[in-house]
Coordinates of C-alpha atoms in Angstrom, one line a residue:
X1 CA 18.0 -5.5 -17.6
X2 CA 14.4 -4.4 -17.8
X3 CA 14.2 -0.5 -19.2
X4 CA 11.3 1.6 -18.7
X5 CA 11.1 5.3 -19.6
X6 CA 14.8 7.0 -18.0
X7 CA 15.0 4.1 -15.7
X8 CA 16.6 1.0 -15.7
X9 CA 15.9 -2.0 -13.3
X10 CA 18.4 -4.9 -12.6
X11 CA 16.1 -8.2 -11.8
X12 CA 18.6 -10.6 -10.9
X13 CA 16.2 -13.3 -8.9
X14 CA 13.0 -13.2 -7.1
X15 CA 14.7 -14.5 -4.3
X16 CA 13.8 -13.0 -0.9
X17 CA 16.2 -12.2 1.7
X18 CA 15.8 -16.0 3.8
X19 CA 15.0 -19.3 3.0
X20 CA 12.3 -18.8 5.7
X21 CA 10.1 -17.2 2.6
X22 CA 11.0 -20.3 0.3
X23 CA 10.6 -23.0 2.7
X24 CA 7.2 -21.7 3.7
X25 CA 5.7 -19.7 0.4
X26 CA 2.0 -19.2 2.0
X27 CA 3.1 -18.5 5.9
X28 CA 5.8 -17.1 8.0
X29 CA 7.5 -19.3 10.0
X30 CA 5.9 -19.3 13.8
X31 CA 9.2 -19.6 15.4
X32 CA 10.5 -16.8 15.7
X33 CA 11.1 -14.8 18.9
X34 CA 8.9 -11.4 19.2
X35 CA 11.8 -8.7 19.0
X36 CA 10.9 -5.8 21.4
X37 CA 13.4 -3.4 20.4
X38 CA 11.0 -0.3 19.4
X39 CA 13.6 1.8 18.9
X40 CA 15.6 0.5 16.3
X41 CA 12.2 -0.6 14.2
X42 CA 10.7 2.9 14.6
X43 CA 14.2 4.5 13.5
X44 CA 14.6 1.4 10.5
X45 CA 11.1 3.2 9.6
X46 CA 11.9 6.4 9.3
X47 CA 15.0 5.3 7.7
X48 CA 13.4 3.8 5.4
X49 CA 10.8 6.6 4.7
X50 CA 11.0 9.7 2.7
X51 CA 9.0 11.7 4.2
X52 CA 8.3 15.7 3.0
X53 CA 8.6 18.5 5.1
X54 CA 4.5 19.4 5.4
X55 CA 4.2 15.4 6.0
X56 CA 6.1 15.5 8.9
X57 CA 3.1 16.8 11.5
X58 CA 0.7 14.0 10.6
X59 CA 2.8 11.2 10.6
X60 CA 5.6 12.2 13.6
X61 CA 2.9 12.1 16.4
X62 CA 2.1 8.3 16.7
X63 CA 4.2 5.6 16.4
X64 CA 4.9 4.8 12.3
X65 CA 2.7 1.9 11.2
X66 CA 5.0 -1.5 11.7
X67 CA 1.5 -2.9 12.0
X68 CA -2.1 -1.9 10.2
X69 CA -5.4 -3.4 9.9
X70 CA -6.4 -4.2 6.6
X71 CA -9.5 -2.3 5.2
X72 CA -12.3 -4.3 4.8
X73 CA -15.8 -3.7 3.2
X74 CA -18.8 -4.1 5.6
X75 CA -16.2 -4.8 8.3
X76 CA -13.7 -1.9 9.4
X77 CA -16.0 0.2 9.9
X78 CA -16.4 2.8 12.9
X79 CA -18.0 0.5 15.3
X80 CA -14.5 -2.4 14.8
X81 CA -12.1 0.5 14.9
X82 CA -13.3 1.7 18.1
X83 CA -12.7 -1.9 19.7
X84 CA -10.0 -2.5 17.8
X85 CA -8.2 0.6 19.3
X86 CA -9.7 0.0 23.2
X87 CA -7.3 -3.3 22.7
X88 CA -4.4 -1.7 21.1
X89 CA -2.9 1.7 21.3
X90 CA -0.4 1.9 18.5
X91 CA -1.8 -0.6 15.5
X92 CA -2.8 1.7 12.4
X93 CA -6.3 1.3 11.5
X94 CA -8.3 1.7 8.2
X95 CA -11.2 2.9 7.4
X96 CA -13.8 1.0 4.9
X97 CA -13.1 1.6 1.0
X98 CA -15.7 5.1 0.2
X99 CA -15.9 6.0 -3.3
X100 CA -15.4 9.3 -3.9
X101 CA -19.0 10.0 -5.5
X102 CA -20.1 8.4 -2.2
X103 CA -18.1 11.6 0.0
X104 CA -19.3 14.3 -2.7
X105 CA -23.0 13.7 -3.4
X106 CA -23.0 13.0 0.6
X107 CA -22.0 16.2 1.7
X108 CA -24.8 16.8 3.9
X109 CA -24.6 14.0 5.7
X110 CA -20.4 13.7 5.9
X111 CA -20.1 12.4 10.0
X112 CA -22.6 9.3 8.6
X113 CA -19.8 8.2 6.8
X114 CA -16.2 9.9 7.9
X115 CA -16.7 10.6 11.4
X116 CA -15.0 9.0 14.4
X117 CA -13.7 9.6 17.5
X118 CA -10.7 11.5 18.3
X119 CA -9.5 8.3 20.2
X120 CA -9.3 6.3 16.6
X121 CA -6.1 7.9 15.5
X122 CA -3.9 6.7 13.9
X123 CA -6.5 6.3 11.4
X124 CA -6.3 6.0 7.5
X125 CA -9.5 6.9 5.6
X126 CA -8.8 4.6 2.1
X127 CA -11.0 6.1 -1.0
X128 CA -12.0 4.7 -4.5
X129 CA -13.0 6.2 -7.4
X130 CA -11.6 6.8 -11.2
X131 CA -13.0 10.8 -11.7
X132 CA -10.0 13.0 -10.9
X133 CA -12.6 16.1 -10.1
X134 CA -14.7 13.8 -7.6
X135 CA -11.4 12.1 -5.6
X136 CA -10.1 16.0 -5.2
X137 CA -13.5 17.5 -4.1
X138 CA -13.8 14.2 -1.7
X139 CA -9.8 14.5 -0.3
X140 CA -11.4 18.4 0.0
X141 CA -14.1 16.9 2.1
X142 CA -12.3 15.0 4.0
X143 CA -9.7 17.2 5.5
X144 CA -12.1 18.4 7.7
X145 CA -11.5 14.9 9.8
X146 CA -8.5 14.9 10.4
X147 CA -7.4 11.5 9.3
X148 CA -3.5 10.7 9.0
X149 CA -3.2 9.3 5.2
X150 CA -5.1 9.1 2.8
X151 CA -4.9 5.8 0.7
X152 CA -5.7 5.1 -2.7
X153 CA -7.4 1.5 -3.7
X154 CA -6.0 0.1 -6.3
X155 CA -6.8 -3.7 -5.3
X156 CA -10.2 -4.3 -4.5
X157 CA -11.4 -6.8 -7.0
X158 CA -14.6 -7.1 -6.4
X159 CA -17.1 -6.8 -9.6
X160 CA -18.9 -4.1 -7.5
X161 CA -16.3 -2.1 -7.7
X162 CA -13.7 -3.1 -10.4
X163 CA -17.0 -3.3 -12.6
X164 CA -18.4 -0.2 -11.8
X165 CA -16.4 3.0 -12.7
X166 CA -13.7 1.0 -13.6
X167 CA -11.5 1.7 -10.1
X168 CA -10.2 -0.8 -7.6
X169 CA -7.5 -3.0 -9.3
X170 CA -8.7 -2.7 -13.0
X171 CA -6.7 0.8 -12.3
X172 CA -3.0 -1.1 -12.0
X173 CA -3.5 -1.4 -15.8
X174 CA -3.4 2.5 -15.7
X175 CA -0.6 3.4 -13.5
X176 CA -0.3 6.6 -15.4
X177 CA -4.2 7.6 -14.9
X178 CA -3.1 6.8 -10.8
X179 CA 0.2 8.9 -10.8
X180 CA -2.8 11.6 -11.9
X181 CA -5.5 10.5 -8.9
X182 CA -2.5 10.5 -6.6
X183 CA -1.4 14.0 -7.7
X184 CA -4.6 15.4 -7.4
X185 CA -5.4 13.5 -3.8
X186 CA -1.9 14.9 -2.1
X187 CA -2.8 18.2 -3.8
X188 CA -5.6 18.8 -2.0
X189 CA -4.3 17.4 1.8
X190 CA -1.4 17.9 4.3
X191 CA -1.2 14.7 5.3
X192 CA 0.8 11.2 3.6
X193 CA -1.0 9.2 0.9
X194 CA -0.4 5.9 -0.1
X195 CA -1.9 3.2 -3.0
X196 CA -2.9 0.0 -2.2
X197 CA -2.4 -2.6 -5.1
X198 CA -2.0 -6.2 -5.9
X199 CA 1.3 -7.3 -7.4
X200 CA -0.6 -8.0 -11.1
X201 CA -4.5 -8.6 -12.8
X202 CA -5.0 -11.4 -14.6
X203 CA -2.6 -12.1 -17.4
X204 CA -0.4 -8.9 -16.0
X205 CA 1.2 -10.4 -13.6
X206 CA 5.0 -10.5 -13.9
X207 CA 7.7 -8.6 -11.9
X208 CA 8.1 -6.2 -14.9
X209 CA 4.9 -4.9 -15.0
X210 CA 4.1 -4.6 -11.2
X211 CA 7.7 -2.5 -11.2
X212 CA 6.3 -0.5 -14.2
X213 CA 3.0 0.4 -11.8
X214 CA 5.7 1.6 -9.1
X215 CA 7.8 3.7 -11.2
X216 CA 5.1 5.6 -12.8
X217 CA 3.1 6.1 -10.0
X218 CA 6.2 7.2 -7.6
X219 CA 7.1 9.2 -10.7
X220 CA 4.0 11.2 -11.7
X221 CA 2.9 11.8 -7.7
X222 CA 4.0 12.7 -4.5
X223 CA 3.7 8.8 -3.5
X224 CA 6.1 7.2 -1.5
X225 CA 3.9 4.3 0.2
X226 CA 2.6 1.2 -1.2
X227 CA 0.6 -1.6 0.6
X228 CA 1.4 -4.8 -1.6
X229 CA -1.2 -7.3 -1.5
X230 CA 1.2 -10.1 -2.6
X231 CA -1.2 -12.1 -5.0
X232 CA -2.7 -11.3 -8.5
X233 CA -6.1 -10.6 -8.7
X234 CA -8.5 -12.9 -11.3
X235 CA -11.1 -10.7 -12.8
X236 CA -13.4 -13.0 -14.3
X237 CA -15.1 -16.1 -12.9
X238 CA -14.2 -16.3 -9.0
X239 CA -15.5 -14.2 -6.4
X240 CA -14.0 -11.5 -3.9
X241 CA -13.4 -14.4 -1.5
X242 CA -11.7 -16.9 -3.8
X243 CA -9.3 -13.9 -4.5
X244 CA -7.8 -13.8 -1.2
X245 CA -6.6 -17.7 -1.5
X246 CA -6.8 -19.0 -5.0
X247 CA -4.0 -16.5 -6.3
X248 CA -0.7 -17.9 -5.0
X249 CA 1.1 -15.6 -2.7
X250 CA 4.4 -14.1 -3.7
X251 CA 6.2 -12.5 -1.3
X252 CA 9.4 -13.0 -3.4
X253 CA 7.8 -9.8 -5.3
X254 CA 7.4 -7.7 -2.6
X255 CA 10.6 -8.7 -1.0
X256 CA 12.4 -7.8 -4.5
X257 CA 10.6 -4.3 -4.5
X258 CA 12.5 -3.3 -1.4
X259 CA 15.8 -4.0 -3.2
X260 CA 14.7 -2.6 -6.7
X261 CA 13.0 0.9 -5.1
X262 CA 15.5 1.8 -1.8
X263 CA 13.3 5.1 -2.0
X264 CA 10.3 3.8 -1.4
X265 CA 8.6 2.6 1.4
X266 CA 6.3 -1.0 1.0
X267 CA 3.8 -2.5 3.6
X268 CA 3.4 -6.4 2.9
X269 CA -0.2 -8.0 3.0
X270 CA -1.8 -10.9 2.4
X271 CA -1.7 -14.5 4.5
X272 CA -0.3 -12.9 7.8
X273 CA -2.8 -14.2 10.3
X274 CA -0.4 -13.6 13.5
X275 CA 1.4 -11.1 15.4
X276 CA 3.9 -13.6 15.6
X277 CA 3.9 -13.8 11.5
X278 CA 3.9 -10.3 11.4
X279 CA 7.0 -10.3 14.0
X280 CA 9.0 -12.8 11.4
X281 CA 7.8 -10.4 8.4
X282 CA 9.7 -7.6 9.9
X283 CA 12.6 -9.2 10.8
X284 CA 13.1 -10.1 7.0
X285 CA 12.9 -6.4 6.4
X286 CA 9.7 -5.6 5.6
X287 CA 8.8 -1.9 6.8
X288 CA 5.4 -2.9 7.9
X289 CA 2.9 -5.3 8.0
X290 CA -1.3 -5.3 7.5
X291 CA -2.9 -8.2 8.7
X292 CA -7.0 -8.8 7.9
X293 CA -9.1 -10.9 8.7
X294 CA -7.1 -12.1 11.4
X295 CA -7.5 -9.4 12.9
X296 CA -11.7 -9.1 12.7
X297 CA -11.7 -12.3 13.5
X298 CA -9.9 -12.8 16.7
X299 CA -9.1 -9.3 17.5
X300 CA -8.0 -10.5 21.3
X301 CA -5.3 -12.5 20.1
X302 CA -3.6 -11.0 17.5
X303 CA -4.1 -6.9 18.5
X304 CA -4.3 -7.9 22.2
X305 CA -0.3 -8.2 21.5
X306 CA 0.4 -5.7 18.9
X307 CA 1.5 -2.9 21.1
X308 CA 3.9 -5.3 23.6
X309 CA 5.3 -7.5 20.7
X310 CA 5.7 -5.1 17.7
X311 CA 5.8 -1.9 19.6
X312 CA 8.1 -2.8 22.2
X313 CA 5.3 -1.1 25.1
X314 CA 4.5 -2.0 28.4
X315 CA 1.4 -3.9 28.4
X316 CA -1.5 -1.7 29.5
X317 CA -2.6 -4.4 32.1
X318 CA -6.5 -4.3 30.1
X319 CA -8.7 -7.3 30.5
X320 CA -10.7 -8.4 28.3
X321 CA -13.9 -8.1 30.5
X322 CA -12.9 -3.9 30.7
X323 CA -12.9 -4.0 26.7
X324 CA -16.2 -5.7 26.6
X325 CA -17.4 -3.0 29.4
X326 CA -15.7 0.1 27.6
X327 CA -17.2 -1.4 24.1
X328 CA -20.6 -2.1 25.9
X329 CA -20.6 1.9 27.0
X330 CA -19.5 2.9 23.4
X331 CA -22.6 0.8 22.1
X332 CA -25.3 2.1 24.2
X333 CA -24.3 5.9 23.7
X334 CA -24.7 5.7 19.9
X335 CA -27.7 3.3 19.3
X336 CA -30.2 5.0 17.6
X337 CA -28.1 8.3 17.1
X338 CA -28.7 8.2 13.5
X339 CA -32.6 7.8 13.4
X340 CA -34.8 5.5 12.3
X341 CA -33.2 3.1 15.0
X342 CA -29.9 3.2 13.0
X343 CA -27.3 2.2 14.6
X344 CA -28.9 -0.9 15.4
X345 CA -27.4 -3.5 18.2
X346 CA -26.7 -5.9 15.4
X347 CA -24.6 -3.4 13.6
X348 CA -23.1 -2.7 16.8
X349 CA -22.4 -5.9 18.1
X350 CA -21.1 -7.8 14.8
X351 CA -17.7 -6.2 15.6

């Protein structure tokens, strides 16, 4: 029995729920039928979800998030998530990390960098940042857009970030100073927040300690949603990029979390490169998946079938020349908006 303060934990195995997690530790099995029963995912959500009272507008009006898009520096920005939502209707998407300094010393210039359009939603706007005073004046900021959760990021391990300020996932080794940031965040919006971590840093990486990070944070916020990026992070001496494969995945962790904290609800990430994947995730239990690169990468074939294979919807009949047409009138009504011939095409057409 592992004790932390007035809580005890029972950690009987790491084993996850099927052998389908053992016999294949770095992928879900492919498989596995797509189950199409909306219904009894969205009410195992909610289920699954404690959700407060003032919560409930925000997150009741879209369908909850059995599937997200990973937020990616340089990549999710506003020009992806308006393609990524002309192919699906119900996939939650996710903003780039923005530091809090960033929103606060750019307040005269806020739609630059947290505007979108009203077609976006669901949408997620993740921050950064390790001043209490800047993340609530830039949650302040924010609420003026409307997004539908606010997520903290507590797993970026990039020396850019985790070097600078000390915030990304250098902060898991604080869970107390995030119980803090996440008090102050929900204190100053109406809608959900959630914390996106890795399941350890370096030489902290056992169960324990990634339980201890749960508990306090759940305990010292409002916080009832964490994304698990289910690899370590390795601070020193391997880049951004060799962190997203050189840490072994453990999805025995995460899969333990959802025995250990009933109360709480957990989105896996990390290795899911398929709606298919994401299909067998969710069948194990998981309440929700986030898929990256995947889904930059070949956004056709893996959010081209979020909404009839997670979401249990009738396929919206859209082709795939209509997209490029739609995304081709989106493009040439914002080029240039910003001055100084900013958006450019290339910015534009990279997504």
């Amino acid at each position: 029995m592992v004790k932390f303060s007035a809580y005890s934990l029972m950690i009987s195995s790491f084993t996850p729920f099927h052998s389908i997690i053992l016999k294949t530790p770095r992928r879900f099995s492919r498989n596995i039928p797509f189950n199409h029963s909306t219904k009894s995912r969205v009410a195992s959500y909610y289920q699954n979800v404690e959700l407060h009272t003032e919560d409930m507008m925000g997150a009741s009006r879209y369908l909850p998030p059995l599937f997200s898009v990973a937020p990616m520096m340089e990549w999710t920005d506003n020009h992806y998530r308006t393609l990524a939502r002309l192919i699906s209707k119900h996939a939650w998407l996710y903003t780039e990390m923005l530091a809090a300094e960033t929103i606060v010393y750019q307040q005269g210039n806020l739609d630059k960098f947290l505007g979108y359009s009203p077609e976006q939603h669901p949408v997620v706007l993740q921050i950064g940042g390790s001043k209490l005073e800047n993340l609530a004046k830039a949650t302040e900021l924010a609420n003026a857009y409307n997004y539908d959760e606010i997520n903290f990021n507590c797993g970026c391990p990039s020396p850019k970030v985790a070097g600078h300020g000390c915030f990304g996932v250098r902060l898991m080794l604080d869970p107390k100073f995030v119980g803090e940031a996440m008090s102050v965040i929900a204190a100053n919006t109406n809608v959900p927040v959630s914390v996106k971590c890795r399941i350890g840093v370096d030489d902290h990486d056992s169960y324990n300690e990634l339980c201890d990070f749960i508990y306090k944070v759940s305990s010292l916020s409002p916080t009832r949603h964490f994304i698990i990026h289910s690899r370590k992070a390795l601070l020193n001496g391997i880049s951004p990029a060799d962190n997203r494969r050189i840490p072994p995945l453990k999805y025995e962790f995460y899969y333990a979390l959802l025995r250990d904290f009933p109360d709480l609800t957990f989105t896996i990430n990390g290795g899911i490169n398929s709606v298919v994947e994401a299909n067998a995730a969710l069948r194990e239990g998981a309440h929700g998946v986030m898929v990256g690169r995947a889904a930059y990468h070949y956004p056709w074939q893996t959010l081209g079938h979020v909404d009839t294979a997670i979401y249990g919807a009738p396929s919206s009949g859209i082709t795939r020349r209509e997209i490029l047409q739609r995304y081709q009138e989106y493009g040439d009504s914002v080029l240039g908006k910003d001055g100084n011939n900013r958006p450019n095409i290339r910015e534009v057409a990279k997504s």
